[in-house]
Coordinates of C-alpha atoms in Angstrom, one line a residue:
X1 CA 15.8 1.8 12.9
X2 CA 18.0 -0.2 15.3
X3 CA 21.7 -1.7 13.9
X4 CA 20.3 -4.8 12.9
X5 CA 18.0 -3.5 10.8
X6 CA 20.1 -0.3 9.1
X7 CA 22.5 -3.4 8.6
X8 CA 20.1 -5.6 6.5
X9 CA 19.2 -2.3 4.6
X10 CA 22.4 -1.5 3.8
X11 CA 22.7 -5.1 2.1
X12 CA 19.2 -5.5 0.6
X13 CA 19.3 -2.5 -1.4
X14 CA 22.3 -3.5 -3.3
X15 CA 21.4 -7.1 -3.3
X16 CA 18.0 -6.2 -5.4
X17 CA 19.4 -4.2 -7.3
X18 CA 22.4 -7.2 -8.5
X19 CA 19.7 -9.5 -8.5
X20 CA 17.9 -7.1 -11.5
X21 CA 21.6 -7.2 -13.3
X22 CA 22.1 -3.6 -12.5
X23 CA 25.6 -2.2 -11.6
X24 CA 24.7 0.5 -9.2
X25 CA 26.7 0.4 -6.1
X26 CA 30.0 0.0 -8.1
X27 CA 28.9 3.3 -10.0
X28 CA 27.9 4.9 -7.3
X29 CA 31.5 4.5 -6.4
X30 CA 32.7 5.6 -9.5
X31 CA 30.6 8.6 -9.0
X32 CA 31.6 9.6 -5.7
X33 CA 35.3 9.7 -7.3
X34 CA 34.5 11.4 -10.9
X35 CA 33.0 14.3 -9.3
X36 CA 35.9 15.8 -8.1
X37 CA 37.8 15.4 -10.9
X38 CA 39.4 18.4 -12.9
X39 CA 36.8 19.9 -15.3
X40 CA 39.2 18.9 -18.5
X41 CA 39.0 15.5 -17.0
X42 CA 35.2 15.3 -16.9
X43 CA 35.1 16.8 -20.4
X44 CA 37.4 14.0 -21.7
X45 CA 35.1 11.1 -20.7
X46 CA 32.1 12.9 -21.9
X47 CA 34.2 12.7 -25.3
X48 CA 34.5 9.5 -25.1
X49 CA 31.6 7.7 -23.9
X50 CA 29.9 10.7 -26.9
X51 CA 32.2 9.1 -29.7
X52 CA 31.3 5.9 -28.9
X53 CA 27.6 6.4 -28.4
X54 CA 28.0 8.5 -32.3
X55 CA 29.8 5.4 -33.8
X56 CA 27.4 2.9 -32.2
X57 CA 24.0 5.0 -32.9
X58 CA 25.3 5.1 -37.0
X59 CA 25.8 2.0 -37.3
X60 CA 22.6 -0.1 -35.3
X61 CA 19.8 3.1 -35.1
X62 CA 17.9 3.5 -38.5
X63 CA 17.3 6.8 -37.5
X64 CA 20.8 8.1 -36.8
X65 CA 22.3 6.1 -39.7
X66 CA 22.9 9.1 -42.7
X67 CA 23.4 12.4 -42.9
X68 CA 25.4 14.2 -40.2
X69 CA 25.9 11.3 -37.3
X70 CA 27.5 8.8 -39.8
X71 CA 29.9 11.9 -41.0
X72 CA 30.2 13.7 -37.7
X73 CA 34.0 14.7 -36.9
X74 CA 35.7 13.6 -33.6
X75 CA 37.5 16.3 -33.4
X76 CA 37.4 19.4 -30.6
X77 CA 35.6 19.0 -27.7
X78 CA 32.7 17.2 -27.0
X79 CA 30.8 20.5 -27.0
X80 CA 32.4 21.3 -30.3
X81 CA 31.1 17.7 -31.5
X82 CA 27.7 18.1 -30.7
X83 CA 27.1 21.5 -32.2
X84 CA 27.6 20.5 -35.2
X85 CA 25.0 18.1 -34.9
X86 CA 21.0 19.0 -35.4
X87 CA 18.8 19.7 -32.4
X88 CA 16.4 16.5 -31.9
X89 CA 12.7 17.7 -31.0
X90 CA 9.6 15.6 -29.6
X91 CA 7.9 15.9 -32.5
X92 CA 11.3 14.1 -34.8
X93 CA 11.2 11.5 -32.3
X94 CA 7.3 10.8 -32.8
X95 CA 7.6 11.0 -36.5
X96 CA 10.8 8.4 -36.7
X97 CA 8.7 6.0 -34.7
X98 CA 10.3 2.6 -34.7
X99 CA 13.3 4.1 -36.6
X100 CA 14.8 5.1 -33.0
X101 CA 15.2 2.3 -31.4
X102 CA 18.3 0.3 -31.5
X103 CA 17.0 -3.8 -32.5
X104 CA 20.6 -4.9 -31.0
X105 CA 19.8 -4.0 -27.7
X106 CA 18.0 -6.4 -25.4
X107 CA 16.1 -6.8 -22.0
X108 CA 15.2 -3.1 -22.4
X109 CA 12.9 -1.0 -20.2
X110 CA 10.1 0.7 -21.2
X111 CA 8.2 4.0 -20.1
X112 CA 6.2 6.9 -21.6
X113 CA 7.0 10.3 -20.2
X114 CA 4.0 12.3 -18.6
X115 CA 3.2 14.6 -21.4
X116 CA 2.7 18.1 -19.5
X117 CA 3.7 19.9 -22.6
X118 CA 3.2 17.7 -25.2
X119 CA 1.9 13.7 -26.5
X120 CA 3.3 11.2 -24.2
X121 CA 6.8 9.8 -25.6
X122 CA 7.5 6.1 -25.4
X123 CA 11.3 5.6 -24.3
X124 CA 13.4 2.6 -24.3
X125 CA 16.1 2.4 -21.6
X126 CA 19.2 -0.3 -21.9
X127 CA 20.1 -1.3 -18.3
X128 CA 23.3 0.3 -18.7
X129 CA 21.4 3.8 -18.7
X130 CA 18.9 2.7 -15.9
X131 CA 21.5 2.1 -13.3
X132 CA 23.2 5.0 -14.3
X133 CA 20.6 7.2 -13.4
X134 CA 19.9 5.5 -10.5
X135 CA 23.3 5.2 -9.1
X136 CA 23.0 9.6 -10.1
X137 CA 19.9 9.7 -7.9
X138 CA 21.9 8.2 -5.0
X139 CA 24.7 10.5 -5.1
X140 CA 22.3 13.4 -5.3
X141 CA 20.7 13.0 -2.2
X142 CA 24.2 11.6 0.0
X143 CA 24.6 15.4 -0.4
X144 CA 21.7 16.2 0.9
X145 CA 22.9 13.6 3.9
X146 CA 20.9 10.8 2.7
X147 CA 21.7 7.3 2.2
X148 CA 20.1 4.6 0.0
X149 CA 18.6 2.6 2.8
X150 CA 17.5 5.1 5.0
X151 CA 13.9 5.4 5.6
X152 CA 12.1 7.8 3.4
X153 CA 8.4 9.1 2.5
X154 CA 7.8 9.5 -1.4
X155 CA 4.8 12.0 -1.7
X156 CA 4.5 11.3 -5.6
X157 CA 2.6 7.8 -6.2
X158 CA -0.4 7.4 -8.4
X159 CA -2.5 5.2 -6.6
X160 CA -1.4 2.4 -4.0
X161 CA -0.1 -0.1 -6.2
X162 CA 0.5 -3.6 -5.7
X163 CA 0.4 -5.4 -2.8
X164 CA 4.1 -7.2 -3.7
X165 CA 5.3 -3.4 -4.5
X166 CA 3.9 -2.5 -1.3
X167 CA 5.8 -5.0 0.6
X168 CA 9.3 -4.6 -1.7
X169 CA 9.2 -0.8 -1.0
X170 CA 8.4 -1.7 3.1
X171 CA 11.5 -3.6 3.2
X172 CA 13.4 -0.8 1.2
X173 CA 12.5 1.6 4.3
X174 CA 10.1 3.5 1.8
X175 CA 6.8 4.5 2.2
X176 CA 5.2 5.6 -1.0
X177 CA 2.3 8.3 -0.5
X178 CA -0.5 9.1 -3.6
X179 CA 0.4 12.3 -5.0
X180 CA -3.1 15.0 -5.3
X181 CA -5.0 14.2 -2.7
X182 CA -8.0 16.3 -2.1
X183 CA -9.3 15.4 0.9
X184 CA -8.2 16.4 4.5
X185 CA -8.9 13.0 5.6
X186 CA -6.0 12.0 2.8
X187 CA -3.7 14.7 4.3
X188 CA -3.6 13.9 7.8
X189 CA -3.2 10.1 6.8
X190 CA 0.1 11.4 5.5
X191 CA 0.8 13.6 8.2
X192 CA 0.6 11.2 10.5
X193 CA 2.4 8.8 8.8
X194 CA 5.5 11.0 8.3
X195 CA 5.3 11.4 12.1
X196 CA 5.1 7.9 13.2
X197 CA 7.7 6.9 11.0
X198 CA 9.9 9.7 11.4
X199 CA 11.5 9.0 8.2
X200 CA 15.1 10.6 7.3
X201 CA 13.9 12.1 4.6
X202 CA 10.2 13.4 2.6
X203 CA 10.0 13.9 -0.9
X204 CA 7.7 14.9 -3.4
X205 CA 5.9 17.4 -5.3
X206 CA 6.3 20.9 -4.5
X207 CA 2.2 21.3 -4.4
X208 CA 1.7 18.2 -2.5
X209 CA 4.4 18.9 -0.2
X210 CA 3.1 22.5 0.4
X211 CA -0.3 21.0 1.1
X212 CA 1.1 18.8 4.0
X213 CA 2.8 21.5 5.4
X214 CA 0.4 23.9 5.8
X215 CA 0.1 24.8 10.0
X216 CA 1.8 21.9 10.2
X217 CA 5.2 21.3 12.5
X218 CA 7.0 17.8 11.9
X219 CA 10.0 19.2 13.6
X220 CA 9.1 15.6 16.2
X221 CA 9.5 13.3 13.3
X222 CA 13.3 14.6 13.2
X223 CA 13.1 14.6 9.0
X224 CA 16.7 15.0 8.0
X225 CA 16.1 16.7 4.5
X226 CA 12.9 17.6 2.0
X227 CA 13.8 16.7 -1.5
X228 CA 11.4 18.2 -4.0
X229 CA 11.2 17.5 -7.7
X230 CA 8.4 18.0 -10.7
X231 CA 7.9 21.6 -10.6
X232 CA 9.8 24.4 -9.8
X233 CA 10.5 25.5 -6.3
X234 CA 10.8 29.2 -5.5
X235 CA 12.7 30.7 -1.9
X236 CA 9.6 31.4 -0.3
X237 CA 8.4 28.2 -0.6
X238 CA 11.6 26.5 0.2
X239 CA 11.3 28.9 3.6
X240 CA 7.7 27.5 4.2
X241 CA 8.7 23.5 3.9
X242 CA 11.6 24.2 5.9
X243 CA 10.3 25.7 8.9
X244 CA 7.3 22.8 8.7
X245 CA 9.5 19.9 8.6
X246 CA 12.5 21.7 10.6
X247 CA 15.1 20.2 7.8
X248 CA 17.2 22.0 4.7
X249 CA 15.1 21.7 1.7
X250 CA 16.9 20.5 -1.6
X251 CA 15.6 19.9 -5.2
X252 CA 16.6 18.0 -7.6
X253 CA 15.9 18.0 -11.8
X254 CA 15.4 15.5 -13.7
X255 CA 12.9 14.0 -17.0
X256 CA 11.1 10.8 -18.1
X257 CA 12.9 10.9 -21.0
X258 CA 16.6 10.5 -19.6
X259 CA 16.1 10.5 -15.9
X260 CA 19.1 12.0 -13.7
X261 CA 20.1 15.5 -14.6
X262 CA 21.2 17.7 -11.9
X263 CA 20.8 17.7 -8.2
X264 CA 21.3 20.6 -5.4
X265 CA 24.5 20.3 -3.5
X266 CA 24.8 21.3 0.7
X267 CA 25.8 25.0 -1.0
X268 CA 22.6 25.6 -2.7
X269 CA 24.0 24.8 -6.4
X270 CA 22.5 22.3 -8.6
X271 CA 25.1 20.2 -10.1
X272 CA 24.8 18.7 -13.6
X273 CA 25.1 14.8 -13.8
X274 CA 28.4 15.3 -16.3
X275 CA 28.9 11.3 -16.2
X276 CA 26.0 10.6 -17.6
X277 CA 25.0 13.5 -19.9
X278 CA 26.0 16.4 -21.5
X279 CA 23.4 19.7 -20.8
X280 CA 23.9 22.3 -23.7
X281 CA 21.7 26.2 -23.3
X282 CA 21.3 27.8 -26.8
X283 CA 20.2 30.6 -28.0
X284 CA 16.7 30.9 -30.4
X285 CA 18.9 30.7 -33.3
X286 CA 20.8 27.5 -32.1
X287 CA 24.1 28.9 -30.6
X288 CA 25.8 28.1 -27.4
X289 CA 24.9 30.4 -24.2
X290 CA 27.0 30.7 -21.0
X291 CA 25.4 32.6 -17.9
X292 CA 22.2 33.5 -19.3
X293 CA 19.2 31.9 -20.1
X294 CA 19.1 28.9 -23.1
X295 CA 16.7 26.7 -24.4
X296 CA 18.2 23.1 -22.5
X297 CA 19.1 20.6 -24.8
X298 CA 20.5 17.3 -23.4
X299 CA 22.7 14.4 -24.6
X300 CA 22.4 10.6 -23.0
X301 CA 25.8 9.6 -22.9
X302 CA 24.9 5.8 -21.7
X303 CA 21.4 5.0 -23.3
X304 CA 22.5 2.6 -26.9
X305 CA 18.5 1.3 -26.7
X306 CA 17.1 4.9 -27.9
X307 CA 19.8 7.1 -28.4
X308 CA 18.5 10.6 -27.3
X309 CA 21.3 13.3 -29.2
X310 CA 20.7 17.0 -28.2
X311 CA 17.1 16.4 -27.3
X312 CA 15.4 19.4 -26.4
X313 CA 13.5 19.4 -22.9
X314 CA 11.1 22.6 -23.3
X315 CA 12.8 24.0 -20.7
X316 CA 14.9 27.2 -20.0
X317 CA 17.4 27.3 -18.0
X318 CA 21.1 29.2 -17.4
X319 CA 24.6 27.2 -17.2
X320 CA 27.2 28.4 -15.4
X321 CA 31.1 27.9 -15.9
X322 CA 31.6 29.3 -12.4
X323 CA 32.9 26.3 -10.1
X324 CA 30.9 25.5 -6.9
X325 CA 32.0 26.8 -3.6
X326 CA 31.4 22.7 -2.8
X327 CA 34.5 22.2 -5.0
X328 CA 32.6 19.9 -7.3
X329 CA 33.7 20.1 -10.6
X330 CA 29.8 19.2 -12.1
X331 CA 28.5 21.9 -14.5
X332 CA 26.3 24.0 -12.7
X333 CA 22.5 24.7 -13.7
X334 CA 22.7 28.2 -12.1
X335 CA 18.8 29.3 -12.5
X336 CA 15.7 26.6 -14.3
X337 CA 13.0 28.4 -16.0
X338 CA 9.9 27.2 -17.6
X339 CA 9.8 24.5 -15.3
X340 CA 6.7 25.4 -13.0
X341 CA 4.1 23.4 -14.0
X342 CA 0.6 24.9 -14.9
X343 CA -1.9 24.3 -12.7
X344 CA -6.0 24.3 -12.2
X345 CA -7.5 26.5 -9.2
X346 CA -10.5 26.9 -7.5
X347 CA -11.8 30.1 -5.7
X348 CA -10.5 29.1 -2.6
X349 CA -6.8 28.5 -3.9
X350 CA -6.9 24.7 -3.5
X351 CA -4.5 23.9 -7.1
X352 CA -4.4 20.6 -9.5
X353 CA -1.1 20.5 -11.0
X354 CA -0.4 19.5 -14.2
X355 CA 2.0 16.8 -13.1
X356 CA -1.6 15.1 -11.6
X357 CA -2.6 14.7 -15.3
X358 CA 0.0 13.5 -17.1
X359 CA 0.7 10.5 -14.3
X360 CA -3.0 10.0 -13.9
X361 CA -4.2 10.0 -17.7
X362 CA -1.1 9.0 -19.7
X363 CA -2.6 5.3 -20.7
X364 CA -5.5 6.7 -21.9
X365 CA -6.4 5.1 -25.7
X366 CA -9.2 7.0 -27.0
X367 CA -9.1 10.8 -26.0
X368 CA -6.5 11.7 -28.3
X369 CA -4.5 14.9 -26.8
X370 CA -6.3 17.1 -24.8
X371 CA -5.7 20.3 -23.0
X372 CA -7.4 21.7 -19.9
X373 CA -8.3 25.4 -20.4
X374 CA -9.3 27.8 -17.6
X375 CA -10.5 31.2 -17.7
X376 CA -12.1 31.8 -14.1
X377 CA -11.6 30.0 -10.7
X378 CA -14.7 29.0 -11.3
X379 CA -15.2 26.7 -14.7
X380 CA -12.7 24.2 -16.5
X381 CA -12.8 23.4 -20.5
X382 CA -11.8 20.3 -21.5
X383 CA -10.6 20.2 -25.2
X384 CA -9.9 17.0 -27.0
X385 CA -8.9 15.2 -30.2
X386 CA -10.5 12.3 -30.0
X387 CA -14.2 11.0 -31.5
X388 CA -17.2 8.4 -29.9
X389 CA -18.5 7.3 -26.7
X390 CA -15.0 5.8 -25.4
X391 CA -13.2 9.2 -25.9
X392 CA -16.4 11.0 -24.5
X393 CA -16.2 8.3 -20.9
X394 CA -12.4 8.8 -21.0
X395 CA -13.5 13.0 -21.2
X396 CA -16.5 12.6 -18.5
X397 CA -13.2 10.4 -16.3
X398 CA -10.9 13.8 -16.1
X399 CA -13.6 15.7 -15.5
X400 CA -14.8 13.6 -12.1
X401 CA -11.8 13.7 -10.9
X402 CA -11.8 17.5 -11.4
X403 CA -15.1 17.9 -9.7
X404 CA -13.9 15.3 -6.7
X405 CA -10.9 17.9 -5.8
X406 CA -11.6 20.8 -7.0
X407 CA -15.2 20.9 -5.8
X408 CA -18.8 19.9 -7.3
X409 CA -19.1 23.9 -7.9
X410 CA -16.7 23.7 -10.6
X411 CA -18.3 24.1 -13.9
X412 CA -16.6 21.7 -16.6
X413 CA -17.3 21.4 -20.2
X414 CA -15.8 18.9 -22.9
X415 CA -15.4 19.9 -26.4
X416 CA -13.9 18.2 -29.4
X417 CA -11.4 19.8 -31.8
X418 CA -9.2 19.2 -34.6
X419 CA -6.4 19.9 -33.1
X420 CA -5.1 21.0 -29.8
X421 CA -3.6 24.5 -29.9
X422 CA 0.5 25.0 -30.0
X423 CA 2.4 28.0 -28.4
X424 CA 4.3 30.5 -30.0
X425 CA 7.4 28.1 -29.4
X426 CA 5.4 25.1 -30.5
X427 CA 4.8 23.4 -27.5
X428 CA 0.7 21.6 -26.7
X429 CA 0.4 23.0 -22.7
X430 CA -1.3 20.6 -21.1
X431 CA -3.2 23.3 -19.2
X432 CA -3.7 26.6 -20.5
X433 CA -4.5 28.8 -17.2
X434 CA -5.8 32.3 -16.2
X435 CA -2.2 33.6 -16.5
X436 CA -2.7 32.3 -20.1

């Protein structure tokens, strides 16, 4: 990219994202500051902006209107604040319906989160939380050297999308690549994409991101950083896409549900979004855990149009009081657990990720929940809720995109059921594998 062209990305960027009333460059700013602030300083404005969210959810969300959020106590921390306060599940969420949105809040954005453990939620966003967590998502990656505008490969797209999306994202100096593909063909498409446009940075799905790296060397392209997100990344495979693309690898956590949560700094640490949320661990019994493994719960400081209040992720994960060797002052999520997503395999090792499911199928109207269940490399049971012909197609749909990329030799059943089987900690897998 010559000057005249980094200097009309540098302005387009933040021109869209004005024109779509969002506030993101001047927070960026103000996130660039707030991270280096002294932890009691952080922990002040998490006070704040969690009073205020308390006081506004009470009075305008039917769902947080009695009981303990009207009465809550402002006083200690903002830690202290929130433990007093009930842990808010999926399945609370699902049964309030209607009763947690917030009908003062408008020109809101809606989404509906994959549903690898569990139904699909449908969240509301206020623009105020949008930008937010986009403005977090820029900041993330500057520490991975990474600006805005600079030219980057998404591995993670379902399908090709629109033409007009096509062209926005071309003159963002993005190039968005369909997650899952099974075909060689597909690969070195993307391959030689990455190398033609020797983009400053590839992201994507660990699996996916594996999969173009394999005997692969991009170290022409002159890739600045690998960002991976969606599934958990483990040092030997950090080694692996390393050496392919000849770059640092960094990853970076986040959810459907809230967006931005923590983000791995140039020292290896991921560092909490503290500005935008607040990321409790607790025990099984509900108390407070420092430097060991928790159940994650996690508060949106900034979203009024759902409020989400100690919402529990299904994930495990340790927080750490120790401070970065960075000098951030961001909470750090020292180890994530319970994030690798399930996955179907053949007998030659080629996977299907979980992830590919939920993105692919979530819209589907019929088919109820279902889980994918496999007990060999060699045949895939597909169990389901739903009842007639459309749930039956919608069935016969997963399971012809099973056979396209995992091989016709695959053996795949449908079966309905009653109801789709829970863990021992309540959660519906979306794939229950050979490791059980």
């Amino acid at each position: 990219m010559n000057a005249a062209e980094q200097r009309l990305a540098e302005i387009w960027l933040p021109l869209l994202n004005w024109r779509a009333g969002f506030r993101t460059v001047r927070l960026l700013r103000d996130l660039t500051g707030s991270e280096q602030w002294p932890r009691d300083r952080l922990e002040a404005l998490q006070k704040a902006k969690l009073v205020s969210l308390l006081q506004a959810a009470s009075r305008e969300v039917p769902f947080y209107r009695n009981g303990p959020y009207r009465e809550s106590s402002p006083e200690g921390s903002a830690r202290d604040i929130l433990e007093r306060l009930p842990i808010l599940s999926r399945a609370a969420i699902q049964q309030a319906g209607g009763d947690m949105l917030n009908p003062t809040c408008k020109r809101v954005q809606r989404s509906r989160t994959g549903g690898t453990t569990g139904e699909p939620l449908e969240i509301w966003r206020d623009r105020a939380t949008a930008a937010m967590g986009e403005a977090a998502l820029w900041r993330g990656k500057s520490w991975a050297g990474i600006k805005p505008w600079d030219k980057a490969v998404a591995v993670k797209g379902f399908g090709k999308g629109s033409r007009l999306g096509r062209l926005r994202m071309r003159q963002l100096n993005k190039w968005v690549v369909p997650a899952f593909q099974p075909r060689s063909e597909e690969r070195s498409k993307a391959q030689d994409l990455i190398r033609r446009v020797r983009p400053a940075v590839v992201e994507g799905y660990v699996t996916d991101l594996l999969s173009l790296a394999e005997g692969q060397d991009f170290s022409a392209a002159q890739v600045r950083a690998v960002l991976t997100t969606g599934e958990m990344l483990y040092p030997e495979q950090k080694k692996i896409l390393s050496a392919a693309f000849a770059a640092p690898v960094f990853s970076y956590y986040g959810c459907n549900e809230i967006s931005s949560l923590a983000y791995e700094c140039e020292h290896g640490a991921k560092h909490v979004v503290d500005e935008h949320v607040i990321m409790e661990a607790v025990d099984d019994a509900g108390a407070a855990v420092w430097d060991r493994p928790g159940r994650l719960l996690v508060t949106d400081l900034d979203n009024r149009a759902m409020p989400l209040i100690r919402y529990e992720l299904g994930d495990r994960g340790t927080l750490a009081r120790e401070i970065c060797a960075c000098g951030r002052r961001l909470l750090v999520l020292s180890e994530l657990a319970g994030r690798q997503q399930d996955a179907l395999c053949n007998a030659a090792g080629a996977r299907l990720s979980a992830t590919f499911f939920a993105g692919r199928f979530r819209d589907f109207r019929h088919l109820g929940r279902f889980q994918l269940v496999q007990e060999d490399a060699h045949s895939v049971e597909i169990l389901h809720e739903g009842a007639g012909a459309p749930a039956d197609a919608e069935a016969e749909s997963i399971a012809e995109e099973i056979r396209q990329r995992l091989g016709s030799a695959m053996q795949i059943r449908t079966r309905r059921v009653d109801q789709i089987p829970l863990t021992a900690r309540g959660k519906r897998l979306l794939i229950r594998g050979m490791k059980g």
